[in-house]
Amino acid sequence: MERYLVLPLVLLALLFAASGIATITRGWVLPMNRHRVYRVRLYGWGQLVAGFALCWQVVFGLVLSDIGIRQWGTLFGSALLLTGIILMGVSQRAGGHRR
């Protein structure tokens, strides 16, 4: 197992989730993304889901050794990661004007 990957990936996931929590609670977005994000809370939820998905994949992909649980866990983590990326993408679209 690649246990030397676990600590950096978990740290990255926690930083990603912390940024999502800061975005949800305070409305703070990283400076490089501020001009693109139109729906701040949705962006924060996307970051939080993506951070959780990365932790999920680390646990099921690198820590557990049972192949059956490992496959389904990483597949579900990939679906969660895709959901988080879609949420962040939708939050960067400008809303239409209703008449």
mmCIF file with all atom_site columns, C-alpha atoms in Angstrom:
data_model
loop_
_atom_site.group_PDB
_atom_site.id
_atom_site.type_symbol
_atom_site.label_atom_id
_atom_site.label_alt_id
_atom_site.label_comp_id
_atom_site.label_asym_id
_atom_site.label_entity_id
_atom_site.label_seq_id
_atom_site.pdbx_PDB_ins_code
_atom_site.Cartn_x
_atom_site.Cartn_y
_atom_site.Cartn_z
_atom_site.occupancy
_atom_site.B_iso_or_equiv
_atom_site.pdbx_formal_charge
_atom_site.auth_seq_id
_atom_site.auth_comp_id
_atom_site.auth_asym_id
_atom_site.auth_atom_id
_atom_site.pdbx_PDB_model_num
ATOM 1  C CA . MET A 1 1  ? 0.000   0.000  0.000   1.00 0.00 ? 1  MET A CA 1
ATOM 2  C CA . GLU A 1 2  ? 1.073   3.538  -0.682  1.00 0.00 ? 2  GLU A CA 1
ATOM 3  C CA . ARG A 1 3  ? 0.796   4.860  2.839   1.00 0.00 ? 3  ARG A CA 1
ATOM 4  C CA . TYR A 1 4  ? 3.158   7.722  2.037   1.00 0.00 ? 4  TYR A CA 1
ATOM 5  C CA . LEU A 1 5  ? 0.322   9.170  -0.085  1.00 0.00 ? 5  LEU A CA 1
ATOM 6  C CA . VAL A 1 6  ? -2.257  9.108  2.706   1.00 0.00 ? 6  VAL A CA 1
ATOM 7  C CA . LEU A 1 7  ? -1.015  12.057 4.773   1.00 0.00 ? 7  LEU A CA 1
ATOM 8  C CA . PRO A 1 8  ? -0.575  14.580 1.919   1.00 0.00 ? 8  PRO A CA 1
ATOM 9  C CA . LEU A 1 9  ? -3.919  13.631 0.354   1.00 0.00 ? 9  LEU A CA 1
ATOM 10 C CA . VAL A 1 10 ? -5.789  13.876 3.647   1.00 0.00 ? 10 VAL A CA 1
ATOM 11 C CA . LEU A 1 11 ? -4.131  17.239 4.324   1.00 0.00 ? 11 LEU A CA 1
ATOM 12 C CA . LEU A 1 12 ? -5.155  18.453 0.867   1.00 0.00 ? 12 LEU A CA 1
ATOM 13 C CA . ALA A 1 13 ? -8.714  17.230 1.400   1.00 0.00 ? 13 ALA A CA 1
ATOM 14 C CA . LEU A 1 14 ? -8.949  18.936 4.794   1.00 0.00 ? 14 LEU A CA 1
ATOM 15 C CA . LEU A 1 15 ? -7.676  22.219 3.350   1.00 0.00 ? 15 LEU A CA 1
ATOM 16 C CA . PHE A 1 16 ? -10.195 21.928 0.545   1.00 0.00 ? 16 PHE A CA 1
ATOM 17 C CA . ALA A 1 17 ? -13.003 21.240 3.026   1.00 0.00 ? 17 ALA A CA 1
ATOM 18 C CA . ALA A 1 18 ? -11.868 24.116 5.274   1.00 0.00 ? 18 ALA A CA 1
ATOM 19 C CA . SER A 1 19 ? -12.021 26.459 2.292   1.00 0.00 ? 19 SER A CA 1
ATOM 20 C CA . GLY A 1 20 ? -15.529 25.183 1.575   1.00 0.00 ? 20 GLY A CA 1
ATOM 21 C CA . ILE A 1 21 ? -16.623 25.804 5.155   1.00 0.00 ? 21 ILE A CA 1
ATOM 22 C CA . ALA A 1 22 ? -15.166 29.327 5.042   1.00 0.00 ? 22 ALA A CA 1
ATOM 23 C CA . THR A 1 23 ? -17.040 29.948 1.807   1.00 0.00 ? 23 THR A CA 1
ATOM 24 C CA . ILE A 1 24 ? -20.350 28.684 3.201   1.00 0.00 ? 24 ILE A CA 1
ATOM 25 C CA . THR A 1 25 ? -20.179 30.471 6.558   1.00 0.00 ? 25 THR A CA 1
ATOM 26 C CA . ARG A 1 26 ? -18.385 33.721 5.691   1.00 0.00 ? 26 ARG A CA 1
ATOM 27 C CA . GLY A 1 27 ? -18.775 34.037 1.939   1.00 0.00 ? 27 GLY A CA 1
ATOM 28 C CA . TRP A 1 28 ? -14.992 34.041 1.518   1.00 0.00 ? 28 TRP A CA 1
ATOM 29 C CA . VAL A 1 29 ? -13.667 32.699 -1.792  1.00 0.00 ? 29 VAL A CA 1
ATOM 30 C CA . LEU A 1 30 ? -10.006 32.315 -2.705  1.00 0.00 ? 30 LEU A CA 1
ATOM 31 C CA . PRO A 1 31 ? -8.730  35.462 -4.472  1.00 0.00 ? 31 PRO A CA 1
ATOM 32 C CA . MET A 1 32 ? -7.976  33.629 -7.717  1.00 0.00 ? 32 MET A CA 1
ATOM 33 C CA . ASN A 1 33 ? -11.623 32.475 -7.996  1.00 0.00 ? 33 ASN A CA 1
ATOM 34 C CA . ARG A 1 34 ? -13.474 35.590 -6.824  1.00 0.00 ? 34 ARG A CA 1
ATOM 35 C CA . HIS A 1 35 ? -14.168 37.067 -10.241 1.00 0.00 ? 35 HIS A CA 1
ATOM 36 C CA . ARG A 1 36 ? -15.687 33.797 -11.550 1.00 0.00 ? 36 ARG A CA 1
ATOM 37 C CA . VAL A 1 37 ? -17.965 32.690 -8.697  1.00 0.00 ? 37 VAL A CA 1
ATOM 38 C CA . TYR A 1 38 ? -21.537 33.997 -8.851  1.00 0.00 ? 38 TYR A CA 1
ATOM 39 C CA . ARG A 1 39 ? -23.216 31.684 -6.306  1.00 0.00 ? 39 ARG A CA 1
ATOM 40 C CA . VAL A 1 40 ? -20.892 31.660 -3.333  1.00 0.00 ? 40 VAL A CA 1
ATOM 41 C CA . ARG A 1 41 ? -22.738 29.210 -1.053  1.00 0.00 ? 41 ARG A CA 1
ATOM 42 C CA . LEU A 1 42 ? -23.162 26.653 -3.835  1.00 0.00 ? 42 LEU A CA 1
ATOM 43 C CA . TYR A 1 43 ? -19.445 26.926 -4.566  1.00 0.00 ? 43 TYR A CA 1
ATOM 44 C CA . GLY A 1 44 ? -18.693 26.268 -0.898  1.00 0.00 ? 44 GLY A CA 1
ATOM 45 C CA . TRP A 1 45 ? -20.922 23.201 -0.858  1.00 0.00 ? 45 TRP A CA 1
ATOM 46 C CA . GLY A 1 46 ? -19.150 21.928 -3.958  1.00 0.00 ? 46 GLY A CA 1
ATOM 47 C CA . GLN A 1 47 ? -15.776 22.363 -2.263  1.00 0.00 ? 47 GLN A CA 1
ATOM 48 C CA . LEU A 1 48 ? -17.016 20.616 0.852   1.00 0.00 ? 48 LEU A CA 1
ATOM 49 C CA . VAL A 1 49 ? -18.379 17.648 -1.119  1.00 0.00 ? 49 VAL A CA 1
ATOM 50 C CA . ALA A 1 50 ? -15.171 17.392 -3.157  1.00 0.00 ? 50 ALA A CA 1
ATOM 51 C CA . GLY A 1 51 ? -13.027 17.468 0.000   1.00 0.00 ? 51 GLY A CA 1
ATOM 52 C CA . PHE A 1 52 ? -15.162 14.756 1.589   1.00 0.00 ? 52 PHE A CA 1
ATOM 53 C CA . ALA A 1 53 ? -14.934 12.698 -1.602  1.00 0.00 ? 53 ALA A CA 1
ATOM 54 C CA . LEU A 1 54 ? -11.150 12.937 -1.610  1.00 0.00 ? 54 LEU A CA 1
ATOM 55 C CA . CYS A 1 55 ? -11.017 11.717 2.008   1.00 0.00 ? 55 CYS A CA 1
ATOM 56 C CA . TRP A 1 56 ? -13.452 8.940  1.092   1.00 0.00 ? 56 TRP A CA 1
ATOM 57 C CA . GLN A 1 57 ? -11.226 7.817  -1.768  1.00 0.00 ? 57 GLN A CA 1
ATOM 58 C CA . VAL A 1 58 ? -8.121  7.856  0.413   1.00 0.00 ? 58 VAL A CA 1
ATOM 59 C CA . VAL A 1 59 ? -9.795  5.669  3.014   1.00 0.00 ? 59 VAL A CA 1
ATOM 60 C CA . PHE A 1 60 ? -11.240 3.194  0.554   1.00 0.00 ? 60 PHE A CA 1
ATOM 61 C CA . GLY A 1 61 ? -8.443  3.292  -2.006  1.00 0.00 ? 61 GLY A CA 1
ATOM 62 C CA . LEU A 1 62 ? -5.310  3.350  0.105   1.00 0.00 ? 62 LEU A CA 1
ATOM 63 C CA . VAL A 1 63 ? -6.161  2.231  3.631   1.00 0.00 ? 63 VAL A CA 1
ATOM 64 C CA . LEU A 1 64 ? -8.547  -0.708 3.215   1.00 0.00 ? 64 LEU A CA 1
ATOM 65 C CA . SER A 1 65 ? -7.228  -3.917 1.724   1.00 0.00 ? 65 SER A CA 1
ATOM 66 C CA . ASP A 1 66 ? -10.441 -5.860 0.950   1.00 0.00 ? 66 ASP A CA 1
ATOM 67 C CA . ILE A 1 67 ? -10.801 -5.672 -2.841  1.00 0.00 ? 67 ILE A CA 1
ATOM 68 C CA . GLY A 1 68 ? -14.618 -5.838 -2.915  1.00 0.00 ? 68 GLY A CA 1
ATOM 69 C CA . ILE A 1 69 ? -15.167 -2.975 -0.487  1.00 0.00 ? 69 ILE A CA 1
ATOM 70 C CA . ARG A 1 70 ? -12.271 -1.075 -2.025  1.00 0.00 ? 70 ARG A CA 1
ATOM 71 C CA . GLN A 1 71 ? -13.775 -1.076 -5.541  1.00 0.00 ? 71 GLN A CA 1
ATOM 72 C CA . TRP A 1 72 ? -17.235 0.057  -4.494  1.00 0.00 ? 72 TRP A CA 1
ATOM 73 C CA . GLY A 1 73 ? -15.855 2.643  -2.072  1.00 0.00 ? 73 GLY A CA 1
ATOM 74 C CA . THR A 1 74 ? -13.618 4.285  -4.648  1.00 0.00 ? 74 THR A CA 1
ATOM 75 C CA . LEU A 1 75 ? -16.433 4.211  -7.211  1.00 0.00 ? 75 LEU A CA 1
ATOM 76 C CA . PHE A 1 76 ? -18.752 6.009  -4.787  1.00 0.00 ? 76 PHE A CA 1
ATOM 77 C CA . GLY A 1 77 ? -15.938 8.465  -3.954  1.00 0.00 ? 77 GLY A CA 1
ATOM 78 C CA . SER A 1 78 ? -15.515 9.200  -7.656  1.00 0.00 ? 78 SER A CA 1
ATOM 79 C CA . ALA A 1 79 ? -19.242 9.898  -7.957  1.00 0.00 ? 79 ALA A CA 1
ATOM 80 C CA . LEU A 1 80 ? -19.034 12.262 -4.981  1.00 0.00 ? 80 LEU A CA 1
ATOM 81 C CA . LEU A 1 81 ? -16.022 14.020 -6.488  1.00 0.00 ? 81 LEU A CA 1
ATOM 82 C CA . LEU A 1 82 ? -17.851 14.455 -9.779  1.00 0.00 ? 82 LEU A CA 1
ATOM 83 C CA . THR A 1 83 ? -20.855 15.858 -7.890  1.00 0.00 ? 83 THR A CA 1
ATOM 84 C CA . GLY A 1 84 ? -18.633 18.404 -6.129  1.00 0.00 ? 84 GLY A CA 1
ATOM 85 C CA . ILE A 1 85 ? -17.004 19.467 -9.393  1.00 0.00 ? 85 ILE A CA 1
ATOM 86 C CA . ILE A 1 86 ? -20.418 19.861 -11.030 1.00 0.00 ? 86 ILE A CA 1
ATOM 87 C CA . LEU A 1 87 ? -21.637 21.985 -8.101  1.00 0.00 ? 87 LEU A CA 1
ATOM 88 C CA . MET A 1 88 ? -18.577 24.226 -8.391  1.00 0.00 ? 88 MET A CA 1
ATOM 89 C CA . GLY A 1 89 ? -19.074 24.511 -12.152 1.00 0.00 ? 89 GLY A CA 1
ATOM 90 C CA . VAL A 1 90 ? -22.738 25.450 -11.803 1.00 0.00 ? 90 VAL A CA 1
ATOM 91 C CA . SER A 1 91 ? -21.861 28.099 -9.212  1.00 0.00 ? 91 SER A CA 1
ATOM 92 C CA . GLN A 1 92 ? -19.605 29.818 -11.745 1.00 0.00 ? 92 GLN A CA 1
ATOM 93 C CA . ARG A 1 93 ? -22.358 30.302 -14.313 1.00 0.00 ? 93 ARG A CA 1
ATOM 94 C CA . ALA A 1 94 ? -24.100 33.632 -14.452 1.00 0.00 ? 94 ALA A CA 1
ATOM 95 C CA . GLY A 1 95 ? -27.800 33.486 -13.693 1.00 0.00 ? 95 GLY A CA 1
ATOM 96 C CA . GLY A 1 96 ? -30.300 34.497 -16.321 1.00 0.00 ? 96 GLY A CA 1
ATOM 97 C CA . HIS A 1 97 ? -32.601 37.492 -15.994 1.00 0.00 ? 97 HIS A CA 1
ATOM 98 C CA . ARG A 1 98 ? -36.297 36.696 -15.651 1.00 0.00 ? 98 ARG A CA 1
ATOM 99 C CA . ARG A 1 99 ? -38.828 38.927 -17.305 1.00 0.00 ? 99 ARG A CA 1
#
